[in-house]
């Protein structure tokens, strides 16, 4: 693996584990197995490297979510695939954890990939809800944008509940509840 990629991946992991303030240049260099000169050859400093790592984490999260949301099946099935995907629940969401980091949120360059990822995710789920309505699968009374925001909030809130409890069950329970609420708006025969 190239030095630049090792630096980015190490920063991704450290940001997820420790947050922005807890991720020092020295820790990044140690995790990546590179010297200070290599880091500063590729990046102007920690903010530049962190922004690159956050963009990569956001791209990876979008790719995984896009695959779930594009899977075969109905709109409901694809949303369920996204919600029920295997996750390391107790580690939390790489991007969601950054939304809770005051140093990330205070810096427009660091906040941008976090904000863009959640905007994209809400938009994509809203499209699926609207698609389900157009296909007659979901009732027209459910608002696609509101439903998408609620589903994204369930996932992010589920991570928080699971981490607080030290076990995955609160996350799973939140997902089951969200799917139950969404299922109440299904109109296809035999699916209510």
Short mmCIF file of C-alpha atoms in Angstrom, two decimals:
data_model
loop_
_atom_site.label_atom_id
_atom_site.label_comp_id
_atom_site.label_asym_id
_atom_site.label_seq_id
_atom_site.Cartn_x
_atom_site.Cartn_y
_atom_site.Cartn_z
CA UNK A 1 0.00 0.00 0.00
CA UNK A 2 1.27 3.46 -0.87
CA UNK A 3 2.41 5.75 1.93
CA UNK A 4 -0.33 8.27 1.19
CA UNK A 5 -3.02 5.56 1.44
CA UNK A 6 -1.56 4.24 4.70
CA UNK A 7 -1.70 7.75 6.14
CA UNK A 8 -5.31 8.20 5.02
CA UNK A 9 -6.46 4.82 6.32
CA UNK A 10 -4.66 5.32 9.63
CA UNK A 11 -6.31 8.71 10.02
CA UNK A 12 -9.72 7.25 9.18
CA UNK A 13 -9.34 4.66 11.93
CA UNK A 14 -7.96 7.11 14.49
CA UNK A 15 -10.70 9.66 13.84
CA UNK A 16 -13.29 6.91 14.34
CA UNK A 17 -11.63 5.71 17.54
CA UNK A 18 -10.46 8.98 19.11
CA UNK A 19 -12.08 11.93 17.35
CA UNK A 20 -10.24 14.87 15.83
CA UNK A 21 -8.51 16.26 18.94
CA UNK A 22 -7.44 12.78 20.06
CA UNK A 23 -5.85 12.07 16.68
CA UNK A 24 -2.35 13.50 16.83
CA UNK A 25 0.07 13.65 13.90
CA UNK A 26 2.40 11.38 15.90
CA UNK A 27 -0.35 8.77 16.38
CA UNK A 28 -1.14 8.90 12.66
CA UNK A 29 2.52 8.43 11.75
CA UNK A 30 2.91 5.54 14.20
CA UNK A 31 -0.23 3.76 12.97
CA UNK A 32 0.79 4.26 9.32
CA UNK A 33 4.39 3.26 10.00
CA UNK A 34 5.81 6.41 8.40
CA UNK A 35 7.96 9.30 9.50
CA UNK A 36 7.02 12.93 9.89
CA UNK A 37 8.64 13.84 6.58
CA UNK A 38 6.44 11.37 4.69
CA UNK A 39 3.29 12.80 6.24
CA UNK A 40 4.18 16.37 5.39
CA UNK A 41 5.32 15.37 1.91
CA UNK A 42 1.76 14.25 1.10
CA UNK A 43 -0.31 16.62 3.26
CA UNK A 44 0.10 20.18 4.50
CA UNK A 45 -0.80 19.13 8.03
CA UNK A 46 -3.30 17.36 10.22
CA UNK A 47 -6.33 19.37 9.00
CA UNK A 48 -5.55 18.54 5.35
CA UNK A 49 -5.02 14.85 6.12
CA UNK A 50 -8.14 14.68 8.30
CA UNK A 51 -10.25 16.31 5.58
CA UNK A 52 -8.95 13.77 3.06
CA UNK A 53 -9.65 10.90 5.48
CA UNK A 54 -13.17 12.18 6.17
CA UNK A 55 -13.88 12.47 2.44
CA UNK A 56 -12.71 8.89 1.93
CA UNK A 57 -14.81 7.62 4.86
CA UNK A 58 -17.80 9.46 3.42
CA UNK A 59 -17.23 7.96 -0.04
CA UNK A 60 -16.95 4.48 1.45
CA UNK A 61 -20.10 4.92 3.53
CA UNK A 62 -22.04 6.18 0.50
CA UNK A 63 -20.84 3.26 -1.62
CA UNK A 64 -22.00 0.68 0.94
CA UNK A 65 -25.34 2.43 1.49
CA UNK A 66 -25.84 2.88 -2.26
CA UNK A 67 -25.38 -0.86 -2.80
CA UNK A 68 -27.96 -1.67 -0.10
CA UNK A 69 -30.41 0.88 -1.46
CA UNK A 70 -29.98 -0.39 -5.03
CA UNK A 71 -30.45 -4.07 -4.16
CA UNK A 72 -33.21 -6.03 -5.87
CA UNK A 73 -36.71 -5.83 -4.47
CA UNK A 74 -39.27 -3.28 -3.53
CA UNK A 75 -38.49 0.12 -2.09
CA UNK A 76 -39.35 -1.26 1.34
CA UNK A 77 -37.01 -4.24 0.79
CA UNK A 78 -34.13 -1.96 -0.18
CA UNK A 79 -34.66 0.33 2.80
CA UNK A 80 -34.82 -2.76 5.03
CA UNK A 81 -31.55 -4.02 3.49
CA UNK A 82 -29.89 -0.73 4.40
CA UNK A 83 -31.27 -0.72 7.94
CA UNK A 84 -30.52 -4.38 8.64
CA UNK A 85 -27.03 -4.50 7.12
CA UNK A 86 -24.30 -5.98 9.32
CA UNK A 87 -22.59 -3.17 11.20
CA UNK A 88 -20.05 -2.88 13.96
CA UNK A 89 -22.74 -1.23 16.06
CA UNK A 90 -20.67 -0.70 19.18
CA UNK A 91 -18.01 1.22 17.24
CA UNK A 92 -20.66 3.55 15.88
CA UNK A 93 -20.81 5.22 12.50
CA UNK A 94 -17.57 6.70 11.14
CA UNK A 95 -19.43 9.71 9.80
CA UNK A 96 -22.01 10.02 12.57
CA UNK A 97 -19.28 10.08 15.20
CA UNK A 98 -17.69 13.01 13.40
CA UNK A 99 -20.99 14.91 13.56
CA UNK A 100 -20.63 14.77 17.35
CA UNK A 101 -17.07 16.10 17.31
CA UNK A 102 -17.11 19.85 18.02
CA UNK A 103 -13.78 20.43 16.26
CA UNK A 104 -15.07 18.76 13.09
CA UNK A 105 -18.35 20.66 13.13
CA UNK A 106 -16.58 23.99 13.75
CA UNK A 107 -14.39 23.59 10.66
CA UNK A 108 -16.26 23.95 7.34
CA UNK A 109 -13.68 21.83 5.48
CA UNK A 110 -14.01 18.96 7.95
CA UNK A 111 -17.78 19.30 8.33
CA UNK A 112 -18.46 19.32 4.56
CA UNK A 113 -18.13 15.55 3.92
CA UNK A 114 -20.19 14.78 7.03
CA UNK A 115 -22.99 17.12 5.97
CA UNK A 116 -22.87 15.99 2.32
CA UNK A 117 -23.06 12.32 3.29
CA UNK A 118 -26.14 12.76 5.43
CA UNK A 119 -27.75 15.00 2.79
CA UNK A 120 -27.10 12.33 0.17
CA UNK A 121 -28.42 9.53 2.39
CA UNK A 122 -31.62 11.37 3.28
CA UNK A 123 -32.12 12.25 -0.38
CA UNK A 124 -31.59 8.69 -1.59
CA UNK A 125 -33.97 7.21 0.99
CA UNK A 126 -36.55 9.91 0.18
CA UNK A 127 -36.28 8.88 -3.49
CA UNK A 128 -36.98 5.28 -2.52
CA UNK A 129 -40.00 6.25 -0.44
CA UNK A 130 -41.34 8.31 -3.36
CA UNK A 131 -40.62 5.38 -5.70
CA UNK A 132 -42.58 3.08 -3.38
CA UNK A 133 -45.47 5.54 -3.42
CA UNK A 134 -45.42 5.81 -7.21
CA UNK A 135 -45.47 2.01 -7.47
CA UNK A 136 -48.45 1.86 -5.10
CA UNK A 137 -46.38 0.01 -2.50
CA UNK A 138 -46.45 2.78 0.11
CA UNK A 139 -49.37 5.02 1.05
CA UNK A 140 -49.30 8.51 -0.42
CA UNK A 141 -49.76 10.05 3.04
CA UNK A 142 -46.19 9.43 4.19
CA UNK A 143 -43.83 12.32 3.42
CA UNK A 144 -40.67 11.01 1.69
CA UNK A 145 -38.29 13.64 3.10
CA UNK A 146 -39.62 13.36 6.64
CA UNK A 147 -39.54 9.57 6.50
CA UNK A 148 -35.96 9.57 5.18
CA UNK A 149 -34.84 11.93 7.95
CA UNK A 150 -36.50 9.72 10.56
CA UNK A 151 -34.86 6.56 9.18
CA UNK A 152 -31.40 8.14 9.15
CA UNK A 153 -32.02 9.38 12.70
CA UNK A 154 -33.00 5.86 13.78
CA UNK A 155 -29.69 4.47 12.55
CA UNK A 156 -27.61 7.22 14.14
CA UNK A 157 -29.64 7.16 17.36
CA UNK A 158 -29.46 3.37 17.40
CA UNK A 159 -25.67 3.59 17.41
CA UNK A 160 -25.79 5.96 20.38
CA UNK A 161 -28.20 3.73 22.32
CA UNK A 162 -26.13 0.62 21.63
CA UNK A 163 -22.87 2.30 22.65
CA UNK A 164 -24.48 3.60 25.84
CA UNK A 165 -25.76 0.10 26.70
CA UNK A 166 -22.57 -1.66 25.63
CA UNK A 167 -24.56 -4.10 23.49
CA UNK A 168 -26.14 -4.19 20.02
CA UNK A 169 -29.74 -4.93 21.04
CA UNK A 170 -30.86 -1.27 21.37
CA UNK A 171 -29.73 -0.67 17.78
CA UNK A 172 -31.55 -3.76 16.54
CA UNK A 173 -34.67 -2.76 18.47
CA UNK A 174 -34.63 0.73 16.91
CA UNK A 175 -34.33 -0.79 13.42
CA UNK A 176 -37.18 -3.22 14.08
CA UNK A 177 -39.32 -0.34 15.31
CA UNK A 178 -38.55 1.80 12.26
CA UNK A 179 -39.35 -1.06 9.89
CA UNK A 180 -42.60 -1.68 11.77
CA UNK A 181 -43.59 1.94 11.36
CA UNK A 182 -42.69 1.91 7.68
CA UNK A 183 -44.54 -1.40 7.16
CA UNK A 184 -47.68 0.25 8.52
CA UNK A 185 -47.63 2.39 5.35
CA UNK A 186 -47.30 -0.52 2.93
CA UNK A 187 -50.20 -1.10 0.57
CA UNK A 188 -49.03 -4.09 -1.49
CA UNK A 189 -51.17 -7.23 -1.04
CA UNK A 190 -49.96 -9.55 1.70
CA UNK A 191 -47.36 -7.16 3.10
CA UNK A 192 -49.31 -5.20 5.70
#
